[in-house]
CSV table of C-alpha atoms in Angstrom, one decimal:
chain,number,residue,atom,x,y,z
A,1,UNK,CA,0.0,0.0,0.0
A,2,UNK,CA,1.4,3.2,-0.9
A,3,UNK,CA,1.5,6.5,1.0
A,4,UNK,CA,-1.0,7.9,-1.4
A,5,UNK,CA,-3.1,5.5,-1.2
A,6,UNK,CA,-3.0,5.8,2.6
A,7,UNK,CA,-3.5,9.5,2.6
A,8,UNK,CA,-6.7,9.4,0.3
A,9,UNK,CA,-8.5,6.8,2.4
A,10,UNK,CA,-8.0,8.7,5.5
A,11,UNK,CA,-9.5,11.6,3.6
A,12,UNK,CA,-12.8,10.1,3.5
A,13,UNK,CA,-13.1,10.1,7.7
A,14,UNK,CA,-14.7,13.1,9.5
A,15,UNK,CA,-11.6,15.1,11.3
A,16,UNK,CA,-13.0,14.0,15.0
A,17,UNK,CA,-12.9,10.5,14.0
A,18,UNK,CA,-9.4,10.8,12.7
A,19,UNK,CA,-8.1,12.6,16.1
A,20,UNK,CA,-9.3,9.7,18.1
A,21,UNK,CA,-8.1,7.2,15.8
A,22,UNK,CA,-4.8,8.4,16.7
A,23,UNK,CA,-5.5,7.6,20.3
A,24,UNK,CA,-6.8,4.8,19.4
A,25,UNK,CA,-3.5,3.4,17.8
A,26,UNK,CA,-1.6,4.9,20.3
A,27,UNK,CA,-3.8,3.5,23.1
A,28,UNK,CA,-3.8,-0.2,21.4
A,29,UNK,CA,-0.2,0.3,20.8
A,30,UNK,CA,0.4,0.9,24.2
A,31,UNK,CA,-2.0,-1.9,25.6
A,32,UNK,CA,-0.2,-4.7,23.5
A,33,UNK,CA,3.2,-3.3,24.5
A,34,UNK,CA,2.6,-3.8,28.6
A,35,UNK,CA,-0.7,-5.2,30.0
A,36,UNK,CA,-1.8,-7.3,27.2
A,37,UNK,CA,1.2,-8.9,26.2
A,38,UNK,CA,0.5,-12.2,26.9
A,39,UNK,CA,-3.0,-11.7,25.5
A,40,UNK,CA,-4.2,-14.0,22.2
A,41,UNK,CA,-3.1,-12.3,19.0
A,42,UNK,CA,-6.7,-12.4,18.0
A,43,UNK,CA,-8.0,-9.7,20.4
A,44,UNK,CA,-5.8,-7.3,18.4
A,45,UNK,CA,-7.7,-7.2,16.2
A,46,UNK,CA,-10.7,-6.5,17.4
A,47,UNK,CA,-9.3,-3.7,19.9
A,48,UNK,CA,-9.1,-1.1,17.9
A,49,UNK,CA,-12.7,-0.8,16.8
A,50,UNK,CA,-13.5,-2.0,20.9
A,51,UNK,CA,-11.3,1.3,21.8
A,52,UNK,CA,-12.8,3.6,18.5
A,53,UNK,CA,-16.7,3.0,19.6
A,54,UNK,CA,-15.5,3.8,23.7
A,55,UNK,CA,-13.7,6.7,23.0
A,56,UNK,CA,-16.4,7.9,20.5
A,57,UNK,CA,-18.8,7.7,22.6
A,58,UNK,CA,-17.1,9.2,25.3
A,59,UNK,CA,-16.0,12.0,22.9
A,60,UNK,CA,-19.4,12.4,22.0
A,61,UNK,CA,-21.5,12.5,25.3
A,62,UNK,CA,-18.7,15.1,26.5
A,63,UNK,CA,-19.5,16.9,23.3
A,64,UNK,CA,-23.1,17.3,23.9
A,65,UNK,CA,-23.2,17.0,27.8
A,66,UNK,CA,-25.9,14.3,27.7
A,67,UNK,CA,-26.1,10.7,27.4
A,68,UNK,CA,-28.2,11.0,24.5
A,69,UNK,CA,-25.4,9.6,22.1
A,70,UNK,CA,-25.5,6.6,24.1
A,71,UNK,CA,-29.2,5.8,24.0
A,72,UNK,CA,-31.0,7.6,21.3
A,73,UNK,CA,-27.9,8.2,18.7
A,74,UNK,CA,-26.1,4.8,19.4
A,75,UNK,CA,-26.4,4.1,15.7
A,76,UNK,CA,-24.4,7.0,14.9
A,77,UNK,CA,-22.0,6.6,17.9
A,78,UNK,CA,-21.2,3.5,16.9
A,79,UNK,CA,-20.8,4.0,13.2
A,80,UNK,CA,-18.1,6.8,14.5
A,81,UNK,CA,-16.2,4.4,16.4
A,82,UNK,CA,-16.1,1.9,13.9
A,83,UNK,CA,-14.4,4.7,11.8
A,84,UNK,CA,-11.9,5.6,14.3
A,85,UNK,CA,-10.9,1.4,14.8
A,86,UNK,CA,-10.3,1.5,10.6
A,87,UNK,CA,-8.7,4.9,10.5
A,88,UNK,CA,-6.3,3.6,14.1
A,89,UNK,CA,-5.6,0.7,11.8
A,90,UNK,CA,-5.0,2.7,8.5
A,91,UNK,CA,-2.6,4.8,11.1
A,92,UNK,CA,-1.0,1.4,12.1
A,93,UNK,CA,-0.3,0.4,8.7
A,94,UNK,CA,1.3,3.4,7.1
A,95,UNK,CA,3.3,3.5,10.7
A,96,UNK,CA,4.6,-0.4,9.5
A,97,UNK,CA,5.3,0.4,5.7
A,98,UNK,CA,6.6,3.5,6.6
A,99,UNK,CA,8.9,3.8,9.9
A,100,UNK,CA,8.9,0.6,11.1
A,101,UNK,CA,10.5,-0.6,7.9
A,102,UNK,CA,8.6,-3.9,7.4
A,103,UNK,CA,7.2,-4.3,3.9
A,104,UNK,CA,3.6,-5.9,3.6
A,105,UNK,CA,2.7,-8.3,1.2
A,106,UNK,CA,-1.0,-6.9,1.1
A,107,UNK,CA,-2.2,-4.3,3.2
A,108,UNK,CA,-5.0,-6.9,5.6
A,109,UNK,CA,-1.7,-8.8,6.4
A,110,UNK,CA,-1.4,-6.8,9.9
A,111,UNK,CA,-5.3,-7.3,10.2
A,112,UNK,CA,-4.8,-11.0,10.2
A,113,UNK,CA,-3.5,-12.1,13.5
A,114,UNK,CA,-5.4,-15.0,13.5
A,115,UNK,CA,-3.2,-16.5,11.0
A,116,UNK,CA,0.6,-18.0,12.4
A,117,UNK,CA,3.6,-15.6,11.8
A,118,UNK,CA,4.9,-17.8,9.3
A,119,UNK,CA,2.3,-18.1,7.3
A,120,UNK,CA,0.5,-15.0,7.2
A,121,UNK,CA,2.7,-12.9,4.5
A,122,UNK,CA,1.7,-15.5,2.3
A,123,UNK,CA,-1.7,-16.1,3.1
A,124,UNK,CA,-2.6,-12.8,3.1
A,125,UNK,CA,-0.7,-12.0,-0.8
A,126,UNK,CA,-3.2,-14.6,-1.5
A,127,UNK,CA,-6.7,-13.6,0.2
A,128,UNK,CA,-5.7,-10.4,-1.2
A,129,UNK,CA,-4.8,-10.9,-4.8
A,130,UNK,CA,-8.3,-12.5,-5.1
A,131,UNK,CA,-10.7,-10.2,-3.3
A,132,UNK,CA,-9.0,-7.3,-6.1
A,133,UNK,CA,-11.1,-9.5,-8.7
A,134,UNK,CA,-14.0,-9.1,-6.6
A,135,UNK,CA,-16.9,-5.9,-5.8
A,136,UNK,CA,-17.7,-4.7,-2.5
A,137,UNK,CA,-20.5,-6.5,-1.7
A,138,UNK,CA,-18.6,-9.9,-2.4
A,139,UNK,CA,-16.1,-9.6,-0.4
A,140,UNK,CA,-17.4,-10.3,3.0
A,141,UNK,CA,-18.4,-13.5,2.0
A,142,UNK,CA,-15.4,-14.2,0.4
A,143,UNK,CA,-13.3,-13.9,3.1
A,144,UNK,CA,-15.8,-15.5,5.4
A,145,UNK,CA,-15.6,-18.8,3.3
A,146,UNK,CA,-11.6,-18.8,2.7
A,147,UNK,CA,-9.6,-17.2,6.4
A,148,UNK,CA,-10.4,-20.5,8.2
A,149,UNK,CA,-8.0,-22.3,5.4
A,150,UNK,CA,-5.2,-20.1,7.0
A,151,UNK,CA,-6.3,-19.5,10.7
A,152,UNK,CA,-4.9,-21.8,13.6
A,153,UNK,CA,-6.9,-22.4,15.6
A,154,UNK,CA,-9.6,-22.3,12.9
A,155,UNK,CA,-11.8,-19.2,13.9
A,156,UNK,CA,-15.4,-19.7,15.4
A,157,UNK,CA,-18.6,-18.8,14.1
A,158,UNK,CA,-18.8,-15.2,15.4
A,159,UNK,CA,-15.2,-14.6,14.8
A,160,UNK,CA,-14.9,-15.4,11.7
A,161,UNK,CA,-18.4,-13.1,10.7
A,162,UNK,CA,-16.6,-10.0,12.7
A,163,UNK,CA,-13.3,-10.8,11.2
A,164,UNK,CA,-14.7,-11.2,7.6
A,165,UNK,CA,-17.1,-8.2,8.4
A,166,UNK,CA,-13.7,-6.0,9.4
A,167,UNK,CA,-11.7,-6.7,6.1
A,168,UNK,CA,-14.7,-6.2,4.1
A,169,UNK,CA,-15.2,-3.2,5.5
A,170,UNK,CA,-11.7,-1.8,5.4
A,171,UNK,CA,-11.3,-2.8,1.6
A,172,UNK,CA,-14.3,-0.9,0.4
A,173,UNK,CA,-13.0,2.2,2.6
A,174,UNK,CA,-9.5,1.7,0.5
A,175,UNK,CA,-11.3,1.5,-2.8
A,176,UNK,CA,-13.2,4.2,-1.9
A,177,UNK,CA,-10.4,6.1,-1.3
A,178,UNK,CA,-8.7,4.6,-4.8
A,179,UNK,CA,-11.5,6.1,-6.6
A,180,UNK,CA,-11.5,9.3,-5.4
C-alpha cells in the first residue's frame, strides 16, 4: 500500500474521528506493549474498533453533555467508532510500511493475527490478490468462506463473521479512497 493511497483513504473520515483514531493506535499500541502482552493475537484485532466505539462515545457524550449519544444516537456513535478502529488501523499500517521498515505483502496482512507468523505474509498476498477480482458486496463473504484455510486455531462462528465483516469493511473504505 502506498502513502497515497493511505493519505486518500483517510481523507474520507470526518476530522473527530481521525483525532481519536490516533489515540486509538496509540492507546492499542500501548496496551499490546505492557498489560496485554500475553494476550491472544486475536483480540488485536478486534481492539481497535473495541477502543474507537468507547472513545467515541465518550468523545461524543462530552460533546453534547448528555447521554443521548449513548441511547438515542447509538447508531451514529457506533458507526463513529467503527471509523476511528479502521482509521487507528489505517494509522497502524502506514506506521509499519513507513517507519517501522517492514514491507507488507498486502495491506490486511497486519489485520490477520489469526493466521501464524509464518504463514501469514503469504496467506494474506493470496486472500488479497483475489478479493481485487472481486466488488464490494462480495467480499465479506469471500473472506468468510476462505480465512479458516489459514487461521490456527480455525476461527469460530462469530469470529470469523466480525473478522470477515472487518476486512470487508476496510477494503471498500480503501477503494473508496482509490477512486476518489
Amino acid at each position: 500500500m502506498s502513502f497515497i493511497q493511505i493519505v486518500d483513504a483517510l481523507r474520507t473520515y470526518r476530522a473527530d474521528a481521525l483525532l481519536l483514531a490516533l489515540a486509538v493506535t496509540l492507546l492499542t499500541s500501548l496496551l499490546k506493549k505492557t498489560v496485554m502482552k500475553s494476550c491472544n493475537k486475536k483480540v488485536f484485532v478486534f481492539l481497535p474498533f473495541l477502543i474507537g466505539i468507547v472513545l467515541f462515545a465518550l468523545y461524543r457524550a462530552l460533546a453534547t453533555w448528555s447521554a443521548a449519544p449513548l441511547c438515542e444516537g447509538i447508531v451514529e456513535t457506533l458507526y463513529g467508532g467503527m471509523e476511528c478502529g479502521i482509521a487507528a488501523i489505517l494509522y497502524y499500517v502506514f506506521y509499519e510500511q513507513f517507519f517501522r521498515g517492514k514491507k507488507t505483502a498486502s495491506p490486511i496482512e497486519d489485520m490477520l493475527e489469526c493466521i501464524p507468523e509464518k504463514e501469514r505474509k503469504n496467506a494474506a498476498k493470496r486472500l488479497y490478490e483475489e478479493s481485487e477480482k472481486l466488488g464490494d458486496e462480495e467480499l465479506y463473504g469471500y473472506f468468510a468462506e476462505h480465512l479458516n484455510e489459514y487461521a490456527s486455531p480455525p476461527l469460530g462462528e462469530i469470529e470469523l463473521a466480525a473478522t470477515a465483516e472487518i476486512l470487508a469493511a476496510f477494503l471498500v473504505s480503501l477503494r473508496t479512497a482509490e477512486k476518489k
